[in-house]
mmCIF file of C-alpha atoms in Angstrom:
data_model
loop_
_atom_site.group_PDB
_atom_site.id
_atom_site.type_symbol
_atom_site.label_atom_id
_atom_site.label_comp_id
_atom_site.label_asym_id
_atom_site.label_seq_id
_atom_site.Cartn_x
_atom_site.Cartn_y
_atom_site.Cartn_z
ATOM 1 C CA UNK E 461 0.000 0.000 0.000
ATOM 2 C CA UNK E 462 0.976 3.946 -1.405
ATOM 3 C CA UNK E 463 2.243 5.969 1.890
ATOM 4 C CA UNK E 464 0.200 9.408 1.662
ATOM 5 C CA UNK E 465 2.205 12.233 1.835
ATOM 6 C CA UNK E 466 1.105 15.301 3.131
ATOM 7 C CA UNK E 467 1.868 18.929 3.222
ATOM 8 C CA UNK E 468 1.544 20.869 6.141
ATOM 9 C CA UNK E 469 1.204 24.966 5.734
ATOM 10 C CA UNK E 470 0.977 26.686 9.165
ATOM 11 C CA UNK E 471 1.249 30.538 8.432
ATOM 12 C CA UNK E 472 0.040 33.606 10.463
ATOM 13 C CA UNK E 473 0.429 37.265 9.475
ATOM 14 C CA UNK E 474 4.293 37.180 9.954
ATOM 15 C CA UNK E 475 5.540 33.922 9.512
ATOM 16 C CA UNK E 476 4.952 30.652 8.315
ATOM 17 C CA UNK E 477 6.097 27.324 8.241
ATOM 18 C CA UNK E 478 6.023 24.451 5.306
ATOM 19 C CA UNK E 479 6.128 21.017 6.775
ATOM 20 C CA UNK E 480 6.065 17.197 5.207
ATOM 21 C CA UNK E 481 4.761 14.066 6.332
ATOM 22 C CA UNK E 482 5.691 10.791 4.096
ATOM 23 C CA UNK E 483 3.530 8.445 5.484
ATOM 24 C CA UNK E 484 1.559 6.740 8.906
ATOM 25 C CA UNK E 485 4.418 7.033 11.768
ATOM 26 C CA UNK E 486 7.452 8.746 9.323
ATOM 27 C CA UNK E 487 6.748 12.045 12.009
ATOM 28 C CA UNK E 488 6.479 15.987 10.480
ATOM 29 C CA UNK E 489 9.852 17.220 9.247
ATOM 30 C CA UNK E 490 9.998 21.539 8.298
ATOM 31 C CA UNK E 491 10.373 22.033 4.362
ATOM 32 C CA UNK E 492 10.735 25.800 4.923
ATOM 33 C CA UNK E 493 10.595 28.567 7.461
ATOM 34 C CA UNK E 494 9.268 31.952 5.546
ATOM 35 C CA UNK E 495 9.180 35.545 7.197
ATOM 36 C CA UNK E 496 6.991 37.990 6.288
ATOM 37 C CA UNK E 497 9.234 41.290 6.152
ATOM 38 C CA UNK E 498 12.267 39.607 4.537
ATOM 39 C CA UNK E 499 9.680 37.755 2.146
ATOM 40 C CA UNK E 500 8.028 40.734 0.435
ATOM 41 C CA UNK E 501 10.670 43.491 1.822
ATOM 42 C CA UNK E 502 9.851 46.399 -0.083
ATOM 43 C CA UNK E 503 6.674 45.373 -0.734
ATOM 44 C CA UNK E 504 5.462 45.808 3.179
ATOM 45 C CA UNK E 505 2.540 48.580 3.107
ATOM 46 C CA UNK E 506 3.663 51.025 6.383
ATOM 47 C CA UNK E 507 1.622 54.326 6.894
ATOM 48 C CA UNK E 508 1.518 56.341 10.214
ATOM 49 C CA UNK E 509 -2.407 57.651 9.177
ATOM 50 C CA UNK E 510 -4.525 57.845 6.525
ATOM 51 C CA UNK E 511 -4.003 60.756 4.350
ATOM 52 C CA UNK E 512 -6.258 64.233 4.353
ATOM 53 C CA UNK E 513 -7.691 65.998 1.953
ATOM 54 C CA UNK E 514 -8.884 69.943 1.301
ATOM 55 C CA UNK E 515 -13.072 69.614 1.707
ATOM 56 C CA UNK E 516 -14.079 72.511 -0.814
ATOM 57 C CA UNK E 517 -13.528 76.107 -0.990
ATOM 58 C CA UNK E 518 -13.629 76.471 3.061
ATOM 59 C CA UNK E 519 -10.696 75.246 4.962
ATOM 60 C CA UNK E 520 -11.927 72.477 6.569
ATOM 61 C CA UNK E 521 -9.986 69.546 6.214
ATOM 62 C CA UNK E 522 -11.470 65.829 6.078
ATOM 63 C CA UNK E 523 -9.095 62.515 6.965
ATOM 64 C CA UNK E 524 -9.521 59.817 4.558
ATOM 65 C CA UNK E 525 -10.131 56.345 5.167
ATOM 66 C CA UNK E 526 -7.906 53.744 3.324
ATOM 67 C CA UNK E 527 -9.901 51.792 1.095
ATOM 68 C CA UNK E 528 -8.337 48.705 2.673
ATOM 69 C CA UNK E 529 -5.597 48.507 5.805
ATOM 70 C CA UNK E 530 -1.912 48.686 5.682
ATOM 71 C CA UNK E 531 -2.559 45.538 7.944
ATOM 72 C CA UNK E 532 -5.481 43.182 5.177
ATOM 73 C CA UNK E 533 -2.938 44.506 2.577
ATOM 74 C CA UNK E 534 0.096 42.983 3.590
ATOM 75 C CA UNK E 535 -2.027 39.813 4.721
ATOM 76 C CA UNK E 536 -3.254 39.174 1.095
ATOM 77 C CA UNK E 537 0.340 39.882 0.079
ATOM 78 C CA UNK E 538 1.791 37.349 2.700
ATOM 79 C CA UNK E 539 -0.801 35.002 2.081
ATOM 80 C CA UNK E 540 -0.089 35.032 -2.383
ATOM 81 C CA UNK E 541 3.525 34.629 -1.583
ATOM 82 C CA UNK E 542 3.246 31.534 0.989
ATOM 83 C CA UNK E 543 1.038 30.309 -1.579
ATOM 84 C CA UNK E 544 3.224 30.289 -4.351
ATOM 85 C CA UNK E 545 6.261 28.714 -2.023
ATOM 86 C CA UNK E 546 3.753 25.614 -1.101
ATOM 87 C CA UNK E 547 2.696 25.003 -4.444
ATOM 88 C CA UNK E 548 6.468 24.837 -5.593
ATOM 89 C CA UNK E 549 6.845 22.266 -3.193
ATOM 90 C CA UNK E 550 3.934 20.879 -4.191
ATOM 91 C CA UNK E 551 4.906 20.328 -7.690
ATOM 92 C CA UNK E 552 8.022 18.988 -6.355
ATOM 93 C CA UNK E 553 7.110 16.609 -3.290
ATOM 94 C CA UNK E 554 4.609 13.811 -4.674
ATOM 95 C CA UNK E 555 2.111 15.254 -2.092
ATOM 96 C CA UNK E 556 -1.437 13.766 -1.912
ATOM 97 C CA UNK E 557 -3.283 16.621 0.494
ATOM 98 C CA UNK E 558 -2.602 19.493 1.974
ATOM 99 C CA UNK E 559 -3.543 20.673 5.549
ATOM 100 C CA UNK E 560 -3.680 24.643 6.754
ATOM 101 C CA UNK E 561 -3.716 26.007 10.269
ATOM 102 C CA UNK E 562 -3.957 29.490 10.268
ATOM 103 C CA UNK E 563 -5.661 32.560 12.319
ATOM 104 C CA UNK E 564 -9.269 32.951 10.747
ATOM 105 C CA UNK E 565 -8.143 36.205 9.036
ATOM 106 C CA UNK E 566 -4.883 34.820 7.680
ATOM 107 C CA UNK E 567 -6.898 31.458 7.082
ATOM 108 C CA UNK E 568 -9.660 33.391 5.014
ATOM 109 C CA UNK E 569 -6.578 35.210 2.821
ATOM 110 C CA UNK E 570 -5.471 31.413 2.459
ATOM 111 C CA UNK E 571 -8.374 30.092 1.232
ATOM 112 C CA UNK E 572 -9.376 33.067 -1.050
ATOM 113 C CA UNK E 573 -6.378 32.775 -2.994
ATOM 114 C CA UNK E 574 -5.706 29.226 -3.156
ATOM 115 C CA UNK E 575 -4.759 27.837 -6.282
ATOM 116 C CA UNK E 576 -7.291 25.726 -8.043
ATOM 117 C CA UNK E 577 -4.750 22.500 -8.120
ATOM 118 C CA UNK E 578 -3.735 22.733 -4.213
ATOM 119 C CA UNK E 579 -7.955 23.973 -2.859
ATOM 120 C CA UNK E 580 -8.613 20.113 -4.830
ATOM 121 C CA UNK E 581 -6.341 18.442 -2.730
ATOM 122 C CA UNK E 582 -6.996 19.906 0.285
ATOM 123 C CA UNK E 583 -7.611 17.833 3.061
ATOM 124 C CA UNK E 584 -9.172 19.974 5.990
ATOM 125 C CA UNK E 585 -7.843 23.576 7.700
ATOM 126 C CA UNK E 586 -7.604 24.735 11.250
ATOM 127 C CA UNK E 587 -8.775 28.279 12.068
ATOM 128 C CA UNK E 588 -5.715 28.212 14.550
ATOM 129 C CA UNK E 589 -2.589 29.642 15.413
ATOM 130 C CA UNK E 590 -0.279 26.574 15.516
ATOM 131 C CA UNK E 591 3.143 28.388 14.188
ATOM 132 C CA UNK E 592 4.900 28.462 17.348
ATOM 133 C CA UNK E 593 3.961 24.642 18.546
ATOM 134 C CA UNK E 594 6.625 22.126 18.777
ATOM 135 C CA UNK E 595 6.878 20.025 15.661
ATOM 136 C CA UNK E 596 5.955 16.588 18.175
ATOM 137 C CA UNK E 597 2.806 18.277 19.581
ATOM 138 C CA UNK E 598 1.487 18.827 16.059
ATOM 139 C CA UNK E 599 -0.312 15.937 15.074
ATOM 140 C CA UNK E 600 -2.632 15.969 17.875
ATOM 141 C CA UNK E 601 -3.691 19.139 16.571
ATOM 142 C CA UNK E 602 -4.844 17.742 13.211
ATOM 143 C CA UNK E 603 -5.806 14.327 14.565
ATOM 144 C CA UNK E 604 -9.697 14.527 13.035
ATOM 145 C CA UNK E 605 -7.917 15.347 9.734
ATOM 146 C CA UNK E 606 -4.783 13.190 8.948
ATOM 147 C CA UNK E 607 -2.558 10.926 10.773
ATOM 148 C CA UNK E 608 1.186 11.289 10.977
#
C-alpha cells in the first residue's frame, strides 16, 4: 500500500512554516521557514495615518479612510507569496493533500487565494494559530484530519 504524503502549511500574518509528512508514523519534518518582512521586503505597506484631503472652498480639512488597511494589505500579500512557495513544493514533493492552520483572518486570505490544483487536494484547515507549537505536539492538533 501507497504511503500518503502530506503537506503541512501553518502561516500567520508574519511567519509561516512548510512542513512534510511521508507516510503513517514517518513524524512531520519543516520544508521551509518563511518571514513575512524579509519575504516581500519592499513590498510591506507602512503608513503612520490615513491621508487628508482639502473639503471645498472652506478650509476644513477631512481625513480619509484607506480603502483597505496597511494591515489586510500585507495579509493578502503574505498570504499570495506563501502560496506560491507551497505550491512549488507541491509540484516537487509527490504530495497527496494538503492541511492549513492558520488565524481565521490569515486562514480566510489562504483560502481566497488558493490555487485551483492545491484547494482540490486539500484535506481539511484549522482556524488556529499553531506556528509556534513544537513540531511533536502537532499531530494531535490535526488528529480529526490526517494521521502522521
Amino acid at each position: 500500500m501507497k504511503a500518503v504524503k502530506t503537506l503541512i502549511l501553518l502561516v500567520n500574518d508574519k511567519e509561516a512554516r512548510m512542513l512534510k509528512n511521508d507516510g503513517v508514523g514517518k513524524g512531520l519534518h519543516q520544508l521551509e521557514h518563511i518571514e513575512r518582512d524579509a519575504a516581500l521586503g519592499a513590498e510591506i505597506a507602512y503608513a503612520d495615518g490615513p491621508g487628508r484631503s482639502q473639503g471645498g472652498s472652506g478650509g476644513a480639512r477631512h481625513g480619509m479612510e484607506p480603502s483597505t488597511s496597511e494591515v489586510r494589505q500585507n495579509r493578502e500579500r503574505f498570504a499570495a507569496h506563501v502560496l506560491d512557495a507551497a505550491e512549488a513544493h507541491w509540484a516537487k514533493g509527490g504530495y497527496d493533500r494538503l492541511v492549513v492552520a492558520a488565524p481565521a483572518k490569515m486562514l480566510g486570505a489562504v483560502r481566497e487565494r488558493m490555487p485551483r490544483a492545491l484547494a482540490d487536494k486539500m484535506q481539511g484547515d484549522l482556524a488556529k494559530d499553531l506556528l509556534h507549537t513544537p513540531v511533536a505536539d502537532l499531530p494531535g492538533h490535526f488528529g480529526d484530519m490526517a494521521a502522521f
